[in-house]
XYZ file of C-alpha atoms in Angstrom:
558
model
C 0.000 0.000 0.000
C 3.055 2.263 0.197
C 2.718 4.138 -3.059
C -1.056 4.208 -2.933
C -1.160 5.637 0.581
C 1.433 8.247 -0.294
C -0.416 9.227 -3.447
C -3.684 9.882 -1.649
C -2.655 11.012 1.822
C 0.698 12.785 1.418
C 0.701 16.601 1.991
C 1.849 17.264 -1.572
C 0.535 15.242 -4.453
C 3.323 14.117 -6.832
C 3.260 15.753 -10.243
C 1.836 13.711 -13.104
C 5.220 13.571 -14.780
C 6.608 11.637 -11.779
C 3.725 9.157 -11.480
C 4.544 6.930 -14.485
C 5.189 3.420 -13.317
C 3.096 3.756 -10.162
C 1.240 0.738 -8.924
C -2.442 0.506 -9.669
C -4.708 1.543 -6.805
C -7.369 -0.892 -8.008
C -4.949 -3.825 -8.063
C -4.177 -3.379 -4.376
C -7.345 -2.635 -2.452
C -10.819 -2.174 -3.903
C -12.081 -0.649 -0.659
C -9.334 1.917 -0.123
C -10.962 4.589 -2.301
C -14.016 4.420 -0.053
C -11.769 5.153 2.941
C -10.005 7.920 1.034
C -13.320 9.673 0.524
C -13.522 10.235 4.293
C -10.313 12.248 4.294
C -11.116 15.248 2.164
C -8.150 17.618 2.054
C -10.240 20.375 0.508
C -13.894 21.231 0.407
C -14.455 21.562 -3.293
C -16.489 24.767 -3.264
C -14.323 26.608 -0.686
C -11.119 25.496 -2.338
C -12.243 26.703 -5.741
C -13.391 30.062 -4.411
C -10.071 30.529 -2.635
C -7.967 29.731 -5.689
C -10.178 31.283 -8.338
C -8.417 33.964 -10.401
C -10.181 37.268 -9.780
C -9.805 38.689 -13.254
C -12.343 37.013 -15.550
C -11.927 36.677 -19.296
C -15.243 36.561 -21.182
C -15.766 33.331 -23.104
C -16.610 33.454 -26.753
C -18.197 30.839 -28.975
C -14.931 29.261 -30.105
C -14.595 25.923 -31.787
C -11.922 23.536 -30.486
C -9.080 24.651 -32.720
C -9.614 28.395 -32.302
C -9.987 27.997 -28.539
C -6.687 26.145 -28.299
C -4.893 28.564 -30.598
C -6.447 31.600 -28.912
C -5.141 30.664 -25.478
C -1.585 29.371 -25.736
C 0.162 27.840 -22.760
C 2.525 30.787 -22.289
C 0.818 34.198 -22.322
C 3.024 37.030 -23.552
C 0.822 39.769 -22.069
C 1.429 38.521 -18.536
C -2.288 38.224 -17.803
C -3.615 35.260 -15.874
C -6.445 33.245 -17.288
C -9.512 32.376 -15.277
C -10.192 28.852 -14.100
C -13.193 28.806 -16.430
C -11.057 29.515 -19.490
C -8.490 26.933 -18.388
C -11.177 24.275 -18.067
C -12.753 25.096 -21.427
C -9.346 24.951 -23.101
C -8.409 21.645 -21.447
C -11.690 20.072 -22.619
C -11.127 21.437 -26.131
C -7.582 20.044 -26.236
C -8.876 16.627 -25.179
C -11.616 16.665 -27.830
C -9.040 17.663 -30.458
C -6.728 14.853 -29.361
C -3.984 17.167 -28.084
C -3.416 15.337 -24.800
C 0.069 16.701 -24.136
C -1.160 20.293 -24.302
C -4.013 19.446 -21.956
C -1.536 17.947 -19.493
C 0.652 21.046 -19.799
C -2.340 23.273 -19.039
C -3.099 21.279 -15.902
C 0.507 21.688 -14.779
C 0.188 25.424 -15.369
C -3.014 25.539 -13.313
C -1.322 23.668 -10.468
C 1.600 26.118 -10.581
C -0.933 28.941 -10.103
C -2.430 27.148 -7.083
C -5.558 25.945 -8.890
C -6.927 22.688 -10.276
C -9.266 21.622 -13.074
C -12.908 20.823 -12.476
C -14.399 17.338 -12.620
C -15.514 17.699 -16.252
C -11.961 18.533 -17.367
C -10.596 15.568 -15.437
C -13.178 13.292 -17.053
C -12.277 14.475 -20.562
C -8.586 14.007 -19.809
C -9.004 10.440 -18.522
C -10.948 9.564 -21.656
C -8.357 11.213 -23.925
C -5.440 9.477 -22.196
C -7.212 6.142 -22.447
C -7.910 6.629 -26.158
C -4.174 6.950 -26.907
C -3.186 4.073 -24.616
C -1.732 6.030 -21.691
C -3.531 3.947 -19.084
C -1.279 4.584 -16.089
C -1.595 8.331 -16.506
C -5.367 7.979 -16.774
C -5.459 6.196 -13.430
C -3.066 8.773 -11.962
C -5.557 11.486 -12.928
C -8.315 9.498 -11.213
C -6.225 9.283 -8.042
C -5.696 13.043 -8.224
C -9.472 13.516 -8.444
C -9.931 11.499 -5.260
C -7.083 13.321 -3.532
C -8.607 16.738 -4.146
C -11.897 15.756 -2.589
C -14.046 15.199 -5.648
C -16.611 12.411 -5.454
C -16.514 10.649 -8.837
C -19.904 9.601 -10.136
C -20.818 6.655 -12.294
C -19.868 8.500 -15.492
C -16.206 8.814 -14.590
C -16.078 5.203 -13.388
C -17.496 4.139 -16.749
C -14.799 6.128 -18.540
C -12.101 4.465 -16.434
C -13.733 1.062 -16.976
C -13.607 1.494 -20.763
C -9.957 2.567 -20.537
C -8.919 -0.582 -18.682
C -11.083 -2.914 -20.783
C -9.614 -1.439 -23.954
C -6.167 -2.477 -22.745
C -7.474 -5.926 -21.773
C -7.095 -5.448 -18.005
C -10.150 -7.461 -17.009
C -8.918 -8.049 -13.454
C -8.483 -4.321 -12.829
C -11.888 -3.644 -14.380
C -13.519 -6.074 -11.958
C -11.834 -4.199 -9.105
C -13.396 -0.974 -10.404
C -16.820 -2.614 -10.287
C -16.124 -3.733 -6.704
C -15.147 -0.181 -5.758
C -18.387 1.112 -7.287
C -20.348 -1.424 -5.255
C -18.538 -0.505 -2.034
C -19.323 3.173 -2.602
C -22.972 2.474 -3.381
C -22.569 3.628 -6.998
C -24.982 1.613 -9.132
C -24.138 0.369 -12.595
C -26.039 2.037 -15.402
C -26.737 1.147 -19.038
C -23.321 2.417 -20.127
C -21.556 0.225 -17.543
C -23.274 -2.919 -18.765
C -22.727 -2.089 -22.443
C -18.999 -1.557 -21.837
C -18.816 -5.034 -20.289
C -20.848 -6.636 -23.091
C -18.606 -5.002 -25.686
C -15.464 -6.363 -24.046
C -16.778 -9.878 -23.366
C -17.964 -10.311 -26.954
C -14.700 -9.062 -28.472
C -12.736 -11.308 -26.075
C -14.854 -14.320 -27.049
C -16.156 -14.879 -23.517
C -19.546 -16.418 -24.278
C -20.637 -17.357 -20.739
C -19.637 -13.984 -19.302
C -21.574 -12.219 -22.052
C -24.800 -14.057 -21.285
C -24.257 -13.548 -17.562
C -24.105 -9.764 -18.049
C -27.111 -9.755 -20.390
C -29.159 -11.762 -17.879
C -28.087 -9.360 -15.147
C -29.257 -6.450 -17.297
C -32.646 -8.102 -17.696
C -32.961 -8.800 -13.976
C -32.104 -5.149 -13.222
C -34.815 -4.027 -15.687
C -32.389 -2.493 -18.186
C -33.633 -2.444 -21.756
C -31.505 -4.365 -24.230
C -30.516 -1.711 -26.752
C -29.658 -2.185 -30.407
C -26.002 -2.014 -29.335
C -26.418 -5.105 -27.142
C -28.362 -6.974 -29.824
C -25.694 -6.136 -32.410
C -23.067 -7.602 -30.077
C -25.137 -10.769 -29.586
C -25.337 -11.117 -33.366
C -21.549 -10.788 -33.505
C -21.194 -13.412 -30.787
C -23.261 -15.931 -32.755
C -21.350 -15.013 -35.921
C -17.934 -15.643 -34.354
C -19.054 -19.004 -32.997
C -20.225 -20.319 -36.343
C -23.955 -19.845 -35.710
C -24.586 -17.315 -38.458
C -28.121 -18.495 -39.209
C -29.036 -17.991 -35.576
C -27.470 -14.533 -35.781
C -29.656 -13.649 -38.749
C -32.665 -15.088 -36.896
C -32.294 -12.372 -34.252
C -33.301 -9.833 -36.890
C -36.673 -11.530 -37.305
C -37.140 -11.574 -33.524
C -36.423 -7.841 -33.370
C -38.951 -7.142 -36.103
C -41.589 -9.163 -34.242
C -40.804 -7.081 -31.149
C -41.394 -3.923 -33.175
C -37.816 -2.727 -32.826
C -36.546 -0.915 -35.917
C -33.225 -2.017 -37.368
C -30.685 0.721 -36.845
C -27.127 1.176 -38.078
C -25.478 -1.019 -35.439
C -27.701 -4.017 -36.088
C -27.399 -3.618 -39.869
C -23.607 -3.489 -39.557
C -23.576 -6.703 -37.530
C -25.783 -8.494 -40.061
C -23.666 -7.258 -42.995
C -20.497 -8.474 -41.268
C -22.144 -11.831 -40.523
C -23.190 -12.371 -44.148
C -19.764 -11.275 -45.360
C -17.848 -13.587 -43.051
C -19.733 -16.606 -44.354
C -19.460 -15.637 -48.030
C -23.057 -14.457 -48.475
C -21.957 -11.233 -50.200
C -25.139 -10.725 -52.216
C -27.199 -10.781 -49.021
C -24.728 -8.380 -47.410
C -25.106 -5.918 -50.307
C -28.885 -6.318 -50.142
C -28.891 -5.245 -46.461
C -26.549 -2.408 -47.440
C -29.025 -1.155 -50.057
C -32.031 -1.506 -47.750
C -30.437 0.473 -44.931
C -29.769 3.354 -47.336
C -33.327 3.192 -48.663
C -34.557 3.513 -45.084
C -32.459 6.635 -44.574
C -29.716 4.939 -42.542
C -26.356 6.372 -43.608
C -23.532 3.795 -43.682
C -20.592 4.562 -41.404
C -16.946 3.517 -41.550
C -17.805 0.146 -39.941
C -20.296 -0.628 -42.728
C -17.815 0.144 -45.480
C -14.988 -1.704 -43.727
C -17.021 -4.919 -43.554
C -18.062 -4.807 -47.199
C -14.556 -3.988 -48.461
C -12.852 -6.556 -46.231
C -15.085 -9.475 -47.179
C -15.010 -8.663 -50.897
C -11.202 -8.664 -50.688
C -11.280 -12.001 -48.867
C -13.544 -13.412 -51.573
C -11.133 -12.220 -54.284
C -13.534 -9.650 -55.766
C -11.028 -6.769 -55.821
C -12.899 -4.770 -58.446
C -15.987 -4.544 -56.210
C -13.806 -3.832 -53.160
C -12.128 -0.905 -54.941
C -15.501 0.324 -56.172
C -16.749 0.393 -52.578
C -13.487 2.013 -51.470
C -14.012 4.868 -53.938
C -17.704 5.235 -53.123
C -16.895 5.487 -49.416
C -14.531 8.399 -50.029
C -17.063 10.129 -52.246
C -19.419 10.143 -49.281
C -16.802 12.018 -47.260
C -15.467 9.179 -45.101
C -11.742 8.670 -44.498
C -10.563 5.143 -45.329
C -9.513 2.945 -42.431
C -5.781 2.011 -42.478
C -6.668 -1.529 -41.342
C -8.765 -2.012 -44.450
C -6.065 -0.476 -46.598
C -3.669 -3.182 -45.381
C -6.048 -5.795 -46.815
C -6.336 -3.946 -50.125
C -2.555 -3.504 -50.427
C -2.030 -7.191 -49.653
C -4.363 -8.328 -52.429
C -3.176 -5.807 -55.004
C 0.454 -6.420 -54.071
C 0.037 -10.165 -54.630
C -1.088 -9.350 -58.167
C 1.639 -6.740 -58.689
C -0.896 -3.955 -59.253
C 1.147 -1.128 -57.723
C -0.148 1.268 -60.368
C -3.681 0.761 -58.999
C -2.447 1.578 -55.491
C -0.764 4.742 -56.800
C -3.954 5.747 -58.606
C -5.954 5.422 -55.386
C -3.385 7.547 -53.554
C -3.730 10.347 -56.057
C -7.513 10.221 -55.734
C -7.253 10.388 -51.931
C -4.967 13.428 -52.074
C -7.337 15.090 -54.520
C -10.159 14.651 -51.994
C -8.035 16.291 -49.292
C -7.265 13.232 -47.147
C -3.773 14.524 -46.413
C -2.988 13.010 -43.021
C -4.712 9.752 -43.877
C -2.664 9.600 -47.060
C 0.511 9.916 -44.992
C -0.427 6.785 -43.046
C -1.335 4.873 -46.198
C 1.848 5.971 -47.928
C 3.880 4.427 -45.130
C 1.868 1.208 -45.388
C 2.427 1.027 -49.127
C 6.138 1.621 -48.659
C 6.248 -1.188 -46.096
C 4.586 -3.500 -48.584
C 6.341 -2.104 -51.656
C 9.028 -3.911 -53.586
C 11.503 -1.103 -52.836
C 10.163 -0.314 -49.350
C 11.592 3.029 -48.284
C 10.458 2.461 -44.721
C 12.092 -0.865 -43.949
C 12.908 0.621 -40.539
C 10.027 1.210 -38.105
C 11.620 4.323 -36.621
C 11.727 5.958 -40.059
C 8.016 5.215 -40.426
C 7.112 6.945 -37.168
C 9.364 9.939 -37.890
C 7.808 10.336 -41.346
C 4.298 10.294 -39.902
C 5.197 12.852 -37.240
C 6.709 15.082 -39.917
C 3.340 14.993 -41.704
C 1.599 16.144 -38.510
C 0.060 12.750 -37.729
C -0.479 12.249 -33.994
C 0.792 8.873 -32.829
C -1.535 6.711 -30.764
C -1.946 3.119 -29.623
C -4.162 2.449 -32.629
C -1.588 3.822 -35.076
C 1.224 1.744 -33.601
C -0.970 -1.370 -33.787
C -1.647 -0.664 -37.464
C 2.064 -0.294 -38.241
C 2.994 -3.384 -36.229
C 0.348 -5.399 -38.056
C 1.648 -4.126 -41.400
C 5.170 -5.351 -40.600
C 3.875 -8.645 -39.228
C 1.767 -9.268 -42.332
C 4.498 -8.168 -44.730
C 6.441 -11.399 -44.491
C 3.240 -13.389 -45.096
C 2.465 -11.435 -48.263
C 6.051 -11.781 -49.430
C 6.022 -15.545 -48.996
C 2.707 -15.894 -50.851
C 3.841 -13.825 -53.845
C 7.314 -15.327 -53.989
C 6.080 -18.899 -53.726
C 3.433 -18.472 -56.408
C 5.700 -16.832 -58.966
C 9.350 -17.674 -58.348
C 9.715 -20.646 -56.072
C 7.927 -23.093 -58.362
C 10.684 -22.525 -60.891
C 13.548 -22.436 -58.384
C 12.449 -25.663 -56.720
C 13.091 -27.439 -59.998
C 16.763 -26.528 -59.731
C 18.815 -28.699 -57.417
C 19.691 -27.058 -54.111
C 17.602 -23.946 -54.689
C 14.774 -24.976 -52.386
C 16.883 -24.926 -49.238
C 18.495 -21.631 -50.234
C 15.103 -20.073 -50.828
C 13.818 -21.364 -47.503
C 16.758 -19.668 -45.775
C 15.989 -16.447 -47.638
C 12.389 -16.556 -46.419
C 13.501 -17.152 -42.834
C 15.846 -14.154 -42.962
C 13.084 -12.019 -44.449
C 10.625 -13.098 -41.737
C 13.167 -12.416 -39.012
C 13.815 -8.887 -40.298
C 10.174 -7.885 -40.302
C 9.595 -9.606 -36.965
C 12.331 -7.421 -35.474
C 10.658 -4.340 -36.960
C 7.349 -5.378 -35.375
C 9.149 -5.608 -32.037
C 10.731 -2.207 -32.700
C 7.276 -0.678 -33.173
C 6.424 -1.913 -29.683
C 9.579 -0.275 -28.300
C 8.774 3.005 -30.056
C 5.258 2.826 -28.666
C 6.570 2.488 -25.108
C 9.061 5.328 -25.703
C 6.072 7.575 -26.478
C 4.588 6.709 -23.084
C 1.867 4.565 -24.658
C 1.288 1.257 -22.912
C 0.882 -1.848 -25.096
C -2.675 -3.184 -25.140
C -3.937 -6.666 -25.872
C -4.267 -5.916 -29.610
C -0.618 -4.880 -29.903
C 0.614 -7.891 -27.959
C -1.505 -10.235 -30.091
C 0.120 -8.717 -33.188
C 3.535 -9.401 -31.661
C 2.621 -13.054 -30.987
C 1.572 -13.331 -34.618
C 4.835 -11.766 -35.827
C 6.928 -14.253 -33.875
C 4.701 -17.087 -35.069
C 5.113 -16.120 -38.720
C 8.880 -15.981 -38.198
C 8.827 -19.503 -36.766
C 9.844 -18.305 -33.306
C 7.206 -20.019 -31.202
C 9.158 -19.706 -27.936
C 9.232 -15.911 -28.276
C 5.509 -16.025 -29.020
C 5.039 -17.976 -25.798
C 7.116 -15.375 -23.941
C 4.756 -12.635 -25.089
C 1.815 -14.725 -23.905
C 3.477 -15.178 -20.495
C 4.094 -11.413 -20.351
C 0.404 -10.755 -21.047
C -0.641 -12.862 -18.077
C 2.099 -11.498 -15.796
C 1.105 -7.890 -16.538
C -2.512 -8.495 -15.512
C -3.916 -8.337 -19.044
C -6.520 -11.018 -19.750
C -5.762 -13.028 -22.917
C -8.684 -13.078 -25.355
C -9.730 -15.621 -27.957
C -7.400 -13.990 -30.527
C -4.442 -14.448 -28.161
C -5.023 -18.169 -27.808
C -5.821 -18.723 -31.497
C -2.697 -16.845 -32.573
C -0.547 -18.829 -30.138
C -2.043 -22.080 -31.451
C -1.195 -20.998 -34.985
C 2.402 -20.221 -33.937
C 2.813 -23.739 -32.533
C 1.284 -25.324 -35.629
C 3.728 -23.367 -37.825
C 6.550 -24.699 -35.637
C 5.106 -28.238 -35.973
C 4.644 -28.449 -32.210
C 1.259 -30.106 -32.611
C 1.339 -31.812 -29.212
C 1.170 -28.417 -27.451
C -1.902 -27.189 -29.347
C -4.557 -29.154 -27.362
C -3.101 -27.796 -24.095
C -3.434 -24.202 -25.343
C -7.001 -24.951 -26.430
C -7.876 -26.305 -22.967
C -6.279 -23.274 -21.333
C -8.449 -21.028 -23.509
C -11.591 -22.819 -22.328
C -10.426 -22.731 -18.712
C -9.877 -18.946 -18.955
C -13.520 -18.470 -19.957
C -12.905 -17.754 -23.654
C -15.191 -19.589 -26.075
C -13.078 -21.074 -28.914
C -14.031 -19.611 -32.277
C -14.229 -21.456 -35.588
C -10.519 -20.918 -36.374
C -9.442 -22.300 -33.017
C -11.632 -25.377 -33.431
C -10.252 -25.991 -36.929
C -6.640 -25.692 -35.709
C -7.369 -28.149 -32.904
C -8.769 -30.627 -35.434
C -5.654 -30.264 -37.582
C -3.352 -30.804 -34.616
C -5.280 -33.864 -33.404
C -5.322 -35.323 -36.920
C -1.541 -34.984 -37.190
C -1.032 -36.532 -33.743
C -3.252 -39.490 -34.634
C -1.222 -40.170 -37.786
C 2.055 -40.204 -35.891
C 3.439 -43.658 -35.050
C 2.926 -44.623 -31.418
C 6.124 -44.508 -29.379
C 6.610 -47.138 -26.680
């Protein structure tokens, strides 16, 4: 309890810059926040009146960018800003994604003997969580408690989403315990955050447990919850049952909104029913439902998977014409397919069209991805990638680093596929060439695996903590490179750091062991996945069948 007690009870609260690496309050004692509430160092209203700057600056109707630009951190005129202006500017910085400036403004307020209000703190926790700076988000929460604020359910929900996004299920459960100890009741947003996580993690039993709890507490199952249930059925191979939910909703008189339509489109696409997916797509537009980035991503992804690149590119263009920025994750899929066919001119043509539409910063990200995949990749080094993006004004985040890491991890796969289809068939006919080519592939895999690892290091250097998505990508990179022991080390690190492995973690680890021909270890990983509460998806079940088939064919050793 040493650090936690000092953080909350010491006369001077440590600055945020010195808190990195602190131990989680929720990991130690779920009831200690309740005790901390009894020791209020300041009465909020008296403290704010005492520290409020006397000279007020009238607020104008600024948008986020003009508000930030209009009130720089260092004022040349020597005038002090009011607490109200500080708080408005901090919130604007958070909404604009400028977390570092928001943190700097808080430091400036503290230097003047003042502190942000609860709304500013809430925005900052959410902004820090969105870029993967989880420890700092919790440090802000501890500061809220220290200064005598009584966080309500909204701020607990924000913190819950932050931890669940990283995969810290154990810490999230502690947050729920703290809420219960303080008499703070869960609301609709709390339950939906849990449903969202459990579905994405493949935890079938936990999902139904939360849904049943919602029903018992008289919470209405929203379209968001139903869309997640559809996704749950989809990922477990019960796509017809997923589609059947739509009929149930219609019988209940519930209109199909964007979230449900997106789930149905993704379900049809995953199981190759592309005509039905496009039919839902047309109907939702006829009913006045405007497709969002999730809708377009599903349609483009599954058309790429089915090999219909012409339709995928048609959808890609149509999406941009409707004013939506393309998703880098989808662009990886498009580059992979076009790169396999050597259609770099088509990629270049799409770039020019994107620049013409004014997608400047997005184009910078896609340009890096193309260079990673390109035959003469300019950005073979991950650090060069990040520097190039920063030079273009792109703000780095956990999501961006995950995209780059995935691009490097997938690069070796694409290379092997193209090389094997075109060159290796010829080389294998020449004596001795097969082994040489195999060595060349291994060296190529190793190089891009190291770059994937370097992305992780760069991410940590930016103060962004790796989440479960990033670590899953790293397991995949080691697996592709044939380094199953390193993949296992990442898995062990996930568990040791308190992050809960999800169904993707286990499936990716199984794939790494199959690549390494360690088939006897695959059933054990599968059992561990079930024991952890994750429901094996179709891919995991198929890999288990493959491993068991190979083991059965092996001669029995006495």
